[in-house]
Amino acid sequence: MSVPLPTSHTAVTVPEVMAALKLSRFKVYDLIRTKQLPSFTVGRARRVPADALHTFMQNQLKEAA
């Protein structure tokens, strides 16, 4: 019996994060290094959970208000 993966839990690449936030590669990796943006690796591929990116953006909006 196979269970389908939930479609709401996706992971995005660093270039996709760069495009979404309009930030440089250095800044995105800095956010990951400082644990402000959660991520994980599979082999050599770094991924950021889409919901973590959404949470990061929401937190930034709250801090700016």
XYZ file of C-alpha atoms in Angstrom:
65
model
C 0.000 0.000 0.000
C 1.573 3.266 -1.086
C 0.716 6.568 0.537
C 1.001 9.649 -1.672
C 3.257 12.426 -0.458
C 1.474 15.559 0.680
C 1.533 18.230 -2.000
C 1.679 21.071 0.525
C 5.174 20.084 1.713
C 7.628 21.004 -0.977
C 11.261 22.014 -0.915
C 12.860 24.734 -2.987
C 16.409 25.181 -4.224
C 18.771 27.973 -3.223
C 18.346 29.670 -6.635
C 14.566 29.583 -6.131
C 14.985 31.180 -2.682
C 17.283 33.779 -4.255
C 14.611 34.616 -6.838
C 11.763 34.679 -4.308
C 13.580 37.004 -1.909
C 15.627 38.899 -4.533
C 18.800 38.164 -2.571
C 22.290 37.061 -3.540
C 23.513 33.492 -3.183
C 25.885 34.676 -0.433
C 23.024 36.212 1.585
C 20.809 33.111 1.251
C 23.641 30.871 2.462
C 24.293 33.372 5.266
C 20.639 33.052 6.372
C 21.014 29.257 6.279
C 24.341 29.327 8.149
C 22.925 31.551 10.903
C 19.874 29.272 11.235
C 17.466 32.046 10.252
C 16.336 29.926 7.310
C 16.059 26.169 7.933
C 17.406 23.841 5.270
C 18.580 20.301 4.673
C 20.857 18.504 2.263
C 20.365 15.380 0.232
C 23.741 14.362 -1.090
C 25.172 17.674 -2.315
C 21.779 19.272 -2.955
C 20.656 21.927 -0.455
C 16.895 22.377 -0.083
C 14.740 24.792 1.904
C 11.259 23.636 2.929
C 8.702 25.902 1.261
C 6.807 26.351 4.518
C 10.053 27.435 6.232
C 10.537 30.060 3.520
C 6.962 31.238 4.044
C 7.489 31.413 7.822
C 10.714 33.370 7.325
C 8.913 35.914 5.147
C 6.060 36.239 7.660
C 8.548 36.816 10.492
C 10.309 39.493 8.451
C 6.991 41.255 7.874
C 6.179 41.150 11.600
C 9.593 42.616 12.489
C 9.170 45.389 9.933
C 5.779 46.425 11.296
